[in-house]
Coordinates of C-alpha atoms and ligand atoms in Angstrom, one line a residue:
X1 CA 0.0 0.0 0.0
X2 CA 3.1 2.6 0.1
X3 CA 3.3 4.5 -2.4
X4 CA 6.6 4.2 -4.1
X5 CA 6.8 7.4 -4.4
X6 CA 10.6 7.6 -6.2
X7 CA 9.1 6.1 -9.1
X8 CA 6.1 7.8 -9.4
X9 CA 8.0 10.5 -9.6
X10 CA 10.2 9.4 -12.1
X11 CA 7.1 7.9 -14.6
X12 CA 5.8 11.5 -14.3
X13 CA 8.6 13.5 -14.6
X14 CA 8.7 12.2 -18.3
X15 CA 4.6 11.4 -18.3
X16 CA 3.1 14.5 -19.4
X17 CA 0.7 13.1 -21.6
X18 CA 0.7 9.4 -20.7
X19 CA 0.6 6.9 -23.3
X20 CA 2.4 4.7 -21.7
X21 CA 1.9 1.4 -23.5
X22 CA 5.2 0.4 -22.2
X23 CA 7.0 -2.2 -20.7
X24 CA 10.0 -1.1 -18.4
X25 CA 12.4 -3.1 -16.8
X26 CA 13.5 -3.5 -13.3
X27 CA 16.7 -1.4 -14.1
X28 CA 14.8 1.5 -15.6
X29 CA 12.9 2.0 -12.3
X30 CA 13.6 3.3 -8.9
X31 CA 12.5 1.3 -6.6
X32 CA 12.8 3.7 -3.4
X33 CA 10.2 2.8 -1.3
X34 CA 8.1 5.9 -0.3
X35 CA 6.1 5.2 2.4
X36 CA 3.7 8.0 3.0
X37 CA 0.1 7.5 1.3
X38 CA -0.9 8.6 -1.3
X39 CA -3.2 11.8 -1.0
X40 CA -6.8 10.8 -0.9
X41 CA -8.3 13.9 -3.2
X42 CA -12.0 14.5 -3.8
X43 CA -13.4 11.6 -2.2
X44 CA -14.0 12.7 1.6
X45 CA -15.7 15.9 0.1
X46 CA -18.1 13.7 -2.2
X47 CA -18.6 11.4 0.8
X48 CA -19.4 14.0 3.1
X49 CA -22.5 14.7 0.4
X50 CA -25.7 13.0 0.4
X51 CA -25.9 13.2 -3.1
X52 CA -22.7 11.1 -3.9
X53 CA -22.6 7.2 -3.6
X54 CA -21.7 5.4 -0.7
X55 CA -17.8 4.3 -0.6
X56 CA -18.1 0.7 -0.7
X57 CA -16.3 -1.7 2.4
X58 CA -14.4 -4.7 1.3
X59 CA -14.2 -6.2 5.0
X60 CA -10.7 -7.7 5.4
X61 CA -9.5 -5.8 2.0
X62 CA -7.7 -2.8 1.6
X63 CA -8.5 0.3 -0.4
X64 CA -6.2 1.1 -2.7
X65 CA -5.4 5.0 -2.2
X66 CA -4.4 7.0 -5.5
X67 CA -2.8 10.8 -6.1
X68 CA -3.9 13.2 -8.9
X69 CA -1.8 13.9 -10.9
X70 CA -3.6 16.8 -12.4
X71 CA -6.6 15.6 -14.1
X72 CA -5.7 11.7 -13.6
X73 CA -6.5 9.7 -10.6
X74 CA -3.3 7.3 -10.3
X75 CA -3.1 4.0 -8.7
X76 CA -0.1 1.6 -8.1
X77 CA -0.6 -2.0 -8.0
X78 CA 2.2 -4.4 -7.3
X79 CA 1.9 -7.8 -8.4
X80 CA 3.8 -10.2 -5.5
X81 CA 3.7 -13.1 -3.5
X82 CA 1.8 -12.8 0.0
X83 CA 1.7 -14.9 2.4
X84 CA -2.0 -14.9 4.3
X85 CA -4.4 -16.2 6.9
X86 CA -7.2 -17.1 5.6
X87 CA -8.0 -19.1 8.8
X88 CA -6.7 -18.9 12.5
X89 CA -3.4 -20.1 12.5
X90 CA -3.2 -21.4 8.6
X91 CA -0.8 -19.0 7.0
X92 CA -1.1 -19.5 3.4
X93 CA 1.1 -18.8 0.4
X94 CA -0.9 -16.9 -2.2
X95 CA -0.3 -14.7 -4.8
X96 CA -1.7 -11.4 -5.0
X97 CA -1.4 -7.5 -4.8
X98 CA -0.3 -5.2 -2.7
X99 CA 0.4 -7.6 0.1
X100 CA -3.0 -9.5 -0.1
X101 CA -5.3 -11.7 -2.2
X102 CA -7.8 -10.4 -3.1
X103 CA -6.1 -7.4 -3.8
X104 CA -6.7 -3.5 -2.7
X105 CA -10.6 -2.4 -3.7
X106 CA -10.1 0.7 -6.1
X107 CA -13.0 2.8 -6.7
X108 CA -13.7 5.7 -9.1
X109 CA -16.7 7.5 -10.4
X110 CA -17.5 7.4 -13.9
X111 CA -15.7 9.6 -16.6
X112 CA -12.5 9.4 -14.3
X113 CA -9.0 9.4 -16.2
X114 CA -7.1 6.6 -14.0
X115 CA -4.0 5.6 -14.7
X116 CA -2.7 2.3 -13.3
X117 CA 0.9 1.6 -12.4
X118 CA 1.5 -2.1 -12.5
X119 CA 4.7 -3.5 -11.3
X120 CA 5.4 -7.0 -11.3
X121 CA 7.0 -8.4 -8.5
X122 CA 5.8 -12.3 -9.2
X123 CA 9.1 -14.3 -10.3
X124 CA 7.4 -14.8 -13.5
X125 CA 5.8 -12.8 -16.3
X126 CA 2.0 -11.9 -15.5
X127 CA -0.6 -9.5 -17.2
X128 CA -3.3 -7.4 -15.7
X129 CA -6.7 -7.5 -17.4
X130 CA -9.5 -5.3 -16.9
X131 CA -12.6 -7.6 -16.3
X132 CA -15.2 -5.7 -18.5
X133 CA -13.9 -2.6 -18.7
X134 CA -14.5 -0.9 -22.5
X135 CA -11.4 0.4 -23.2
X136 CA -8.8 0.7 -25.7
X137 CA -7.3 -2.6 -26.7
X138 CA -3.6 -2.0 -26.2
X139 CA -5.1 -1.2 -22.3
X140 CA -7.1 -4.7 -22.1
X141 CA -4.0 -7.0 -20.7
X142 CA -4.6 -9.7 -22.4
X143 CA -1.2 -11.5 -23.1
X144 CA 0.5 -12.0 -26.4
X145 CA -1.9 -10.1 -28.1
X146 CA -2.8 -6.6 -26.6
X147 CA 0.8 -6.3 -24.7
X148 CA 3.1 -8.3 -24.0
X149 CA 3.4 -10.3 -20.5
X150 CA 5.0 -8.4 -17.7
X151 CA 8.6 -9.8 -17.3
X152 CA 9.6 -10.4 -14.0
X153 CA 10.6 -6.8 -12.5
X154 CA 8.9 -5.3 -14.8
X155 CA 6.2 -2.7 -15.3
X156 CA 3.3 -1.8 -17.3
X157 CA 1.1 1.5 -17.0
X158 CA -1.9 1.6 -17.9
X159 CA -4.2 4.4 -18.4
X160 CA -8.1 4.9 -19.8
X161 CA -10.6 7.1 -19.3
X162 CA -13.8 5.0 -18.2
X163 CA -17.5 5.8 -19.0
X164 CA -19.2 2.7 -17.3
X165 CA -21.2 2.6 -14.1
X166 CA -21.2 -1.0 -12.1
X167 CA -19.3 -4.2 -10.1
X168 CA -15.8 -4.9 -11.9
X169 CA -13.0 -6.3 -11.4
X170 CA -9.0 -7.0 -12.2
X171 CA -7.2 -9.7 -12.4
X172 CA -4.4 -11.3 -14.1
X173 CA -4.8 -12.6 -17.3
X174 CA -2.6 -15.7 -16.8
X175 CA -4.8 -18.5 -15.6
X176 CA -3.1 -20.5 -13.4
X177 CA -2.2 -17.2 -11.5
X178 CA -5.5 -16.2 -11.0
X179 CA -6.1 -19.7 -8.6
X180 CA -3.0 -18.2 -6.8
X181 CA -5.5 -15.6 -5.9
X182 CA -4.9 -12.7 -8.3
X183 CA -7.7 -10.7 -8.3
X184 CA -9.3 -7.2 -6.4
X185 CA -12.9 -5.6 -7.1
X186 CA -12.6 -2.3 -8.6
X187 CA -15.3 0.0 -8.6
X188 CA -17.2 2.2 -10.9
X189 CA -19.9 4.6 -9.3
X190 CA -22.0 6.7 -11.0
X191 CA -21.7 10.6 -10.8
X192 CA -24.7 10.3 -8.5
X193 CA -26.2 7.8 -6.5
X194 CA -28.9 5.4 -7.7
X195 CA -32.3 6.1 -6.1
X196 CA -33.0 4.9 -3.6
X197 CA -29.5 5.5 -2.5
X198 CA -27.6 2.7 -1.0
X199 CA -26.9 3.6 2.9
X200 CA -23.9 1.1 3.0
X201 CA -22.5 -0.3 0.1
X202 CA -20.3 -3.7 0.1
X203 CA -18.6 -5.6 -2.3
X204 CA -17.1 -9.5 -1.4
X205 CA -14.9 -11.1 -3.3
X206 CA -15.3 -15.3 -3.7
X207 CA -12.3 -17.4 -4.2
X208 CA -10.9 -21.5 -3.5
X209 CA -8.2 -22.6 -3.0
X210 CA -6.5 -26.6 -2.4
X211 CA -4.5 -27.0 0.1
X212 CA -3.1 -29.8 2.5
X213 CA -2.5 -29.2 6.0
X214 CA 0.5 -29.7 6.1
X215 CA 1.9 -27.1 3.1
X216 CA 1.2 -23.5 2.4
X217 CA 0.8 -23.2 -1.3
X218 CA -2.3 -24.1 -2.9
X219 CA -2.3 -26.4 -5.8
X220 CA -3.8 -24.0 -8.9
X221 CA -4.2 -27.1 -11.2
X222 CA -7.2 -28.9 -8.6
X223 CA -10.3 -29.1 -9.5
X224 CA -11.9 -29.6 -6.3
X225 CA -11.2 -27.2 -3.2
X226 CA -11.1 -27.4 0.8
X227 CA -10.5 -23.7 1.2
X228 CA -13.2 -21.5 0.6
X229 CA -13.3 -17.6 1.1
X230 CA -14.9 -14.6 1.4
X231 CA -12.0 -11.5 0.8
X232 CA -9.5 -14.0 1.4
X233 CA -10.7 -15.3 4.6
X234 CA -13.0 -18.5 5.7
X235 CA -15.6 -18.5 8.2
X236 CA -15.2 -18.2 11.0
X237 CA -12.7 -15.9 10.3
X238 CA -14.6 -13.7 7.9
X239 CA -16.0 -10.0 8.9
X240 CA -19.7 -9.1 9.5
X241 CA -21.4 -6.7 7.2
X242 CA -22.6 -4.0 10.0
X243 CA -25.7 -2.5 9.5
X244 CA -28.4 -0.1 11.0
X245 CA -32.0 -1.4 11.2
X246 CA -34.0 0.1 8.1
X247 CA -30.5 1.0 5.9
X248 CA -30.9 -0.2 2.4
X249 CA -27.9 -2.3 2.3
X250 CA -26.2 -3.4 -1.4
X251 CA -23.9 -6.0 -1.5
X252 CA -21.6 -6.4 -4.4
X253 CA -20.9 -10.0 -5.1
X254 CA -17.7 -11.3 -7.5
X255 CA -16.4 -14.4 -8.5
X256 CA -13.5 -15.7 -10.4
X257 CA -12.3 -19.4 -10.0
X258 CA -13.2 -22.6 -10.4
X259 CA -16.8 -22.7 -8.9
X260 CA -20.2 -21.2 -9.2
X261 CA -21.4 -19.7 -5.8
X262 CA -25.0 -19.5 -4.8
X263 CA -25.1 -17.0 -2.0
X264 CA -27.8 -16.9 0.5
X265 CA -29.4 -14.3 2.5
X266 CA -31.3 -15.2 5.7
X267 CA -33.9 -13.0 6.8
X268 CA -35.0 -10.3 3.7
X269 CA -35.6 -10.6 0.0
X270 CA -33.5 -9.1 -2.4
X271 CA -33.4 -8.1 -5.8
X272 CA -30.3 -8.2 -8.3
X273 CA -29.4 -4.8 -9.1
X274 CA -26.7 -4.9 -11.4
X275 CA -24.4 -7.6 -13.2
X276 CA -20.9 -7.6 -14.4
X277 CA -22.3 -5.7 -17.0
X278 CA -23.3 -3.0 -14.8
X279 CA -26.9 -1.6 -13.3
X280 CA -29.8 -3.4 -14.4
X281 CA -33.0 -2.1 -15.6
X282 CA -35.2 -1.8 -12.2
X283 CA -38.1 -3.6 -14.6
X284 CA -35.7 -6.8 -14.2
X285 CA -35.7 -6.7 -10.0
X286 CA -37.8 -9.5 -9.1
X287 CA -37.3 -10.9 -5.3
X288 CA -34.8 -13.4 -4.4
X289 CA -32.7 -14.6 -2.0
X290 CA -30.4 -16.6 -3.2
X291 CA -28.0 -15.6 -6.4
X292 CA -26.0 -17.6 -8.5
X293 CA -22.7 -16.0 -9.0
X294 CA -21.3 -17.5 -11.6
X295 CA -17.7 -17.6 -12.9
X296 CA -16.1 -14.2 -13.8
X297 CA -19.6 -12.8 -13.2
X298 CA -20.9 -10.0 -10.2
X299 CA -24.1 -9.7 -8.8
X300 CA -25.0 -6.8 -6.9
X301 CA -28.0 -7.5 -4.7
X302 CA -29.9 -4.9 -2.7
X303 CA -32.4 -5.0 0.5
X304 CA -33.7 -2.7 3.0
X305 CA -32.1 -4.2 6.4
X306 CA -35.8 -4.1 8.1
X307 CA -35.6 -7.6 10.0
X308 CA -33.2 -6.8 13.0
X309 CA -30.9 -9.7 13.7
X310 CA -27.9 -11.2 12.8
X311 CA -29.0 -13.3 9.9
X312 CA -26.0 -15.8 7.8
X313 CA -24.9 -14.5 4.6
X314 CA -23.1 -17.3 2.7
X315 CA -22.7 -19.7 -0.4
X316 CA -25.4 -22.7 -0.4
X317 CA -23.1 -25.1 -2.0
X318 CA -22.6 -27.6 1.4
X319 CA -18.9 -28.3 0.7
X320 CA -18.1 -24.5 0.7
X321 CA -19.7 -24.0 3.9
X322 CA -16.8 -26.0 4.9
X323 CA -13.2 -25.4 5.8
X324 CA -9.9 -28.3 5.5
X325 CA -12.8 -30.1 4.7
X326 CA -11.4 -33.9 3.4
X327 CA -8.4 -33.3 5.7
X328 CA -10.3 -33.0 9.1
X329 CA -13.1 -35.3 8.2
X330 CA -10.6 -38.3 9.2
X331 CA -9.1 -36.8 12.6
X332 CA -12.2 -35.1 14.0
X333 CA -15.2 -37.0 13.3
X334 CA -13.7 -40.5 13.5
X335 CA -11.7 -41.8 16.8
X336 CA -10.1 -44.7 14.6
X337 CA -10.0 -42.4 11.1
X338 CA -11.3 -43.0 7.7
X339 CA -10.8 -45.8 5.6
X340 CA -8.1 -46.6 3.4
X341 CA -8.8 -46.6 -0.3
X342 CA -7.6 -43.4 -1.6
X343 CA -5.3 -40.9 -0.4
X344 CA -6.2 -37.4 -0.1
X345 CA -3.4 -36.3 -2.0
X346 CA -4.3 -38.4 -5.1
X347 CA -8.1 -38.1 -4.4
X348 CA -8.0 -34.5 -4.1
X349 CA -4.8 -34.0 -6.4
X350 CA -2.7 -31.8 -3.8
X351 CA 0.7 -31.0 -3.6
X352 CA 3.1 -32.3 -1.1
X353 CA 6.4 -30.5 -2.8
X354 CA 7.3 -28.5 -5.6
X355 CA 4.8 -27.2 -8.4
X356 CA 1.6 -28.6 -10.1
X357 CA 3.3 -28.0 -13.2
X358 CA 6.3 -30.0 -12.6
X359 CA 7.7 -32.5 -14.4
X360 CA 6.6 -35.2 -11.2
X361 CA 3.2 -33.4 -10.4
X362 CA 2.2 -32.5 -13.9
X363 CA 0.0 -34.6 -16.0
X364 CA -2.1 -36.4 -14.0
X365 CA -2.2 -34.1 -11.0
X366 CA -6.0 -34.1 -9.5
X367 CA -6.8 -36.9 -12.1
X368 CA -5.3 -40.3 -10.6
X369 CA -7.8 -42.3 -9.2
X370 CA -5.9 -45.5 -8.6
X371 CA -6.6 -48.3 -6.3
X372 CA -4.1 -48.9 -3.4
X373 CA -3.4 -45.7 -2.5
X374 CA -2.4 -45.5 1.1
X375 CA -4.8 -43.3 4.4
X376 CA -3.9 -40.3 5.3
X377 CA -3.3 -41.6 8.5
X378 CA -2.5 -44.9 9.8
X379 CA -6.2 -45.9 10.6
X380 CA -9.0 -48.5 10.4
X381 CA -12.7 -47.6 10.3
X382 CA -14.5 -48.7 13.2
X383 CA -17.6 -47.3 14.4
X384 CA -17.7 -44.6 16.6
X385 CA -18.3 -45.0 20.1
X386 CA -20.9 -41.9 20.4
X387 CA -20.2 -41.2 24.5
X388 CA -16.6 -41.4 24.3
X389 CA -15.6 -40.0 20.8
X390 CA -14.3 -36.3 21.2
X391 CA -11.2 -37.0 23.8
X392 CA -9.2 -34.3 23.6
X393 CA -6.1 -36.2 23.1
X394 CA -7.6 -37.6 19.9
X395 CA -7.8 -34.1 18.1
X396 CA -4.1 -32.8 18.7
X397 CA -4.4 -31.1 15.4
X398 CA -7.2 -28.8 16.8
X399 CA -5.8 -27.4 20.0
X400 CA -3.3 -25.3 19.1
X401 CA -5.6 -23.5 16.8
X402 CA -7.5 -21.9 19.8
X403 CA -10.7 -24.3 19.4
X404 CA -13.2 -24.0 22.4
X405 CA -13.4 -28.3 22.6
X406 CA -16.9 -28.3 23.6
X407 CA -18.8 -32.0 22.8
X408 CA -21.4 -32.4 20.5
X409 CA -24.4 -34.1 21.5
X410 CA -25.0 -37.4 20.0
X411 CA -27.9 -39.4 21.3
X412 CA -26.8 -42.9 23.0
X413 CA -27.8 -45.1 19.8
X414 CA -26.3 -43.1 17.5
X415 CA -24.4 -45.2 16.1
X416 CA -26.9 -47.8 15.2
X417 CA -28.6 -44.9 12.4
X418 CA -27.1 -45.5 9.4
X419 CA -25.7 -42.4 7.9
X420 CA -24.7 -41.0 11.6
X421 CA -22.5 -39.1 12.3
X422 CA -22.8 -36.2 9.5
X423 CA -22.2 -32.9 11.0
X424 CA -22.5 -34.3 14.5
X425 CA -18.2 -34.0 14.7
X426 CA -18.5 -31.4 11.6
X427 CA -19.4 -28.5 13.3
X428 CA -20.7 -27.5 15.9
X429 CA -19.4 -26.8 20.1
X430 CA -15.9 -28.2 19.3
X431 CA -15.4 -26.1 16.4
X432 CA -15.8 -22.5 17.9
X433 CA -13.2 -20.2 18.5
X434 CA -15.4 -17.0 19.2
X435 CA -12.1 -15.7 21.2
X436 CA -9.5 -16.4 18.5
X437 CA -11.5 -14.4 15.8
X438 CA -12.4 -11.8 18.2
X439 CA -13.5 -8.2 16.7
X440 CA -15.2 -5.5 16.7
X441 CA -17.7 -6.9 14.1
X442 CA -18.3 -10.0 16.2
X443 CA -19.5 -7.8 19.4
X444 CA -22.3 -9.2 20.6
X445 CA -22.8 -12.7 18.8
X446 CA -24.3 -15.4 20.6
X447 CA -21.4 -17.4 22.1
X448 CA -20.2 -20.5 20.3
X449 CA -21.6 -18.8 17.1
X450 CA -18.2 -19.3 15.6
X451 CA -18.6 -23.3 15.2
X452 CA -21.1 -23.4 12.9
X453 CA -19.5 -20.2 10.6
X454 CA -16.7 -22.1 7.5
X455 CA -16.0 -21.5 4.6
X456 CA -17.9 -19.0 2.6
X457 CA -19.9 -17.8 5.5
X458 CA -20.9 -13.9 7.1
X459 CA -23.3 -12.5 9.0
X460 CA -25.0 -9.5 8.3
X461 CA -25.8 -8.1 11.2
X462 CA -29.2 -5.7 11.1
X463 CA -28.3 -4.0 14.7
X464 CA -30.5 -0.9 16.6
X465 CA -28.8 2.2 16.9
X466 CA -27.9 1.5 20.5
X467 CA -25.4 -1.6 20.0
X468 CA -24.6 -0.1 15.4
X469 CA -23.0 2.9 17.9
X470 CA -21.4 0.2 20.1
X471 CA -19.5 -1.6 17.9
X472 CA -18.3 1.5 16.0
X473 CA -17.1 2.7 18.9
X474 CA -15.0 -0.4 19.3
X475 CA -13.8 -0.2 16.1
X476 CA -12.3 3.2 16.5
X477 CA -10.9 2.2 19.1
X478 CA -9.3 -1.0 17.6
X479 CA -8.3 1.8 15.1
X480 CA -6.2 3.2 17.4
X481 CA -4.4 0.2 18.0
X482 CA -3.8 -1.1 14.5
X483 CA -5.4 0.4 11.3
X484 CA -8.4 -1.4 9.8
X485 CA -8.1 -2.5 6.7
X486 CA -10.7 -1.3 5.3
X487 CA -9.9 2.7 6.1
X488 CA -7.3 4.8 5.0
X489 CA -6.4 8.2 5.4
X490 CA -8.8 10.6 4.3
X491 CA -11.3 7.9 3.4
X492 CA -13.3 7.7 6.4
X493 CA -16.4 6.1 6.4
X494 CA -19.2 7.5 7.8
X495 CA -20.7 5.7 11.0
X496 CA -23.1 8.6 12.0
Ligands
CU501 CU1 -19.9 -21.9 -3.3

């Protein structure tokens, strides 16, 4: 999020007019490290008005900042490795930008001049593409035939002047890159707000990712996924949306990976607002509550919060509402583990070293399905014993990741229905770890809420003025201590 500002300085010393379809190399830029932020212009005036949008959160992602550079509105995004927690103690290697995945949300108003400086800090070449945007060619990203890649070091700037209204998105145009994580929402309002005006405005990010317990980078040739997130975090570890009673509340909803996401609302009807192809006739709205989001496609939804509560927002596939899930089916839920017959590596495709592309993972990574593969651990499938099956002993894999160990409640026979146990050792008591994802957001929540939250769960939570005021108050004061992500200088929100 710094602003580099050496070489800022030196693209616009020779910038004037940019048309800067052009690839520099590492040598050719300064690479002193400016740390002040850039200058947030013009937006804290428009937000102070009632009669400009409402900034949009990204809870857990950054804003990206910009400077003006006379009539431009410049951002810098760096393309890198980052190493995230997506989950209480599970540190993950993604790639993304500016020190997260997803990366910064940038947001303009339409008929801005932006200019984009993209530097590429990824040890191999990478692209940035525009996801909708209608703009010259030689600015779309696409690789080997707009531009060419991005080497390694290098940089590419881009610059458009954009005439669109709606829910887009970057991302980098090289495939397997963008299962590293390599995308960020970037928004387009209108000069003035839609009627009725949106009170708070947010935008969430879906993404999955495979990967064992026991490595950090996920394997971007799987096709099937344990790690499922919301702005780069899984329940329980996610943020609340925090709303007033009675706000009309949009939610912008993006996907890019492997899945299609049907996300869920509890408590209001919606209607869909606008698409990836921006606001949609109001003649389209019918009510809903559920919307498929699906591949490289956003949905914006919109709702007047008038059921107080805290009500689950989340996707309604089962195995995203899920975290780890194959890997922890065997060590929590059964005392003598799951069956041998296929390994979790070969079932699931996962890496245990190197890259999906090598030479040993390659080919039939994700697709071996052969017989005598080995358990994931050494175990035999007996039934469960229903009064004596959570021991603590029997789930060291859990305790150092700050997990409440309550017991589920099984009834005595349980055993002797077929199909038990399903979520009885799935979630539930023994899962929460309301302290370890303690925040501001989470004030209030019924406790042991946290046990039944993975994967691509929220909450929005539709609070009276009296406890809305309280956890704002908390949040500032959390402020204090460490800067919330989702502020930056001179981009305040309003909590009034
Ligand atoms: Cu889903």
């Amino acid at each position: 999020m710094s602003s580099r500002r050496g070489f800022l300085r030196n693209i616009l010393a020779g910038a004037g007019v940019v048309a800067t379809a052009k690839v520099l190399s590492a040598q050719e830029m300064d690479m002193s490290h400016g740390t002040q932020g850039m200058k947030m212009k013009g937006m804290k005036e428009a937000e102070r008005s009632h009669l400009s949008p409402t900034l949009v959160e990204t809870p857990d992602v950054s804003q990206l900042p910009w400077r003006m550079d006379r009539n431009v509105k410049e951002f810098h995004l760096i393309a890198e490795p980052v190493k995230q927690e997506i989950f209480p103690g599970r540190v993950v290697d993604l790639w993304g930008y500016n020190g997260s995945a997803p990366g910064p949300t940038i947001q303009v108003t339409r008929g801005d001049r932006v200019r984009i400086i993209v530097d590429n800090h990824l040890p191999e070449a990478t692209s940035m593409h525009w996801h909708g945007f209608e703009i010259p060619n030689a600015m779309d990203g696409a690789p080997g035939s707009s531009q060419d890649p991005i080497p390694p070091g290098g940089r590419f700037v881009y610059e458009f002047t954009l005439h669109q209204e709606g829910t887009y998105f970057y991302h980098s145009h090289m495939a397997m890159q963008e299962m590293m994580g390599m995308i960020g929402a970037f928004i387009m309002h209108p000069k003035e707000p839609y009627k009725p005006r949106a009170d708070k405005d947010f935008a969430i990010i879906m993404q999955e990712y495979a990967i064992l317990p026991n490595i950090e980078v996920p394997n971007s040739m799987n096709m099937e996924f344990n790690w499922l997130t919301f702005n780069g975090k899984a329940g329980p570890a996610t943020t609340p949306l925090i709303v007033r009673h009675g706000e009309r509340v949009r939610i912008r909803l993006i996907n890019l990976g492997m899945d299609h996401h049907p996300i869920h609302l509890h408590g209001h009807q919606f209607v869909v607002t606008g698409t990836e192809g921006g606001r949609q006739p109001e003649s389209t709205w019918g009510p809903g509550n559920t919307v498929l989001v699906g591949v490289a496609q956003s949905r914006d939804v919109e709702f007047v919060a008038n059921n107080p509560g805290d009500w689950m927002l989340h996707c309604h596939l089962p195995h995203h509402m899920m975290n780890q899930m194959s890997s922890m089916v065997g060590p929590l839920s059964r005392r003598n583990g799951m069956p041998a017959g296929l390994d979790m590596e070969r079932g699931m495709g996962m890496l245990r070293q190197g890259s999906a592309t090598s030479e040993e993972n390659g080919p039939s990574l994700g697709r071996g399905m052969g017989v005598g593969s080995t358990a994931e651990q050494a175990m035999s499938n007996s039934p469960l014993k229903a009064e004596s099956t959570m021991q603590h002993q029997d789930m060291p894999d859990m305790q150092h990741q700050g997990m409440q160990l309550g017991k589920p409640e099984v009834s005595k026979d349980a055993n002797s229905v077929p199909g038990f146990p399903q979520d009885a050792f799935m979630e539930g008591p023994m899962m929460a770890m309301d302290e370890t994802v303690d925040k501001p957001e989470n004030f209030g929540l019924r406790p042991g809420w946290s046990g039944f939250m993975a994967g691509m769960m929220t909450f929005v939570r539709v609070l009276p003025q009296d406890k809305y005021d309280q956890i704002m108050e908390l949040r500032k004061k959390q402020e204090g201590k460490e800067p919330m992500k989702m502020n930056m200088p001179g981009m305040e929100h309003k909590h009034e």
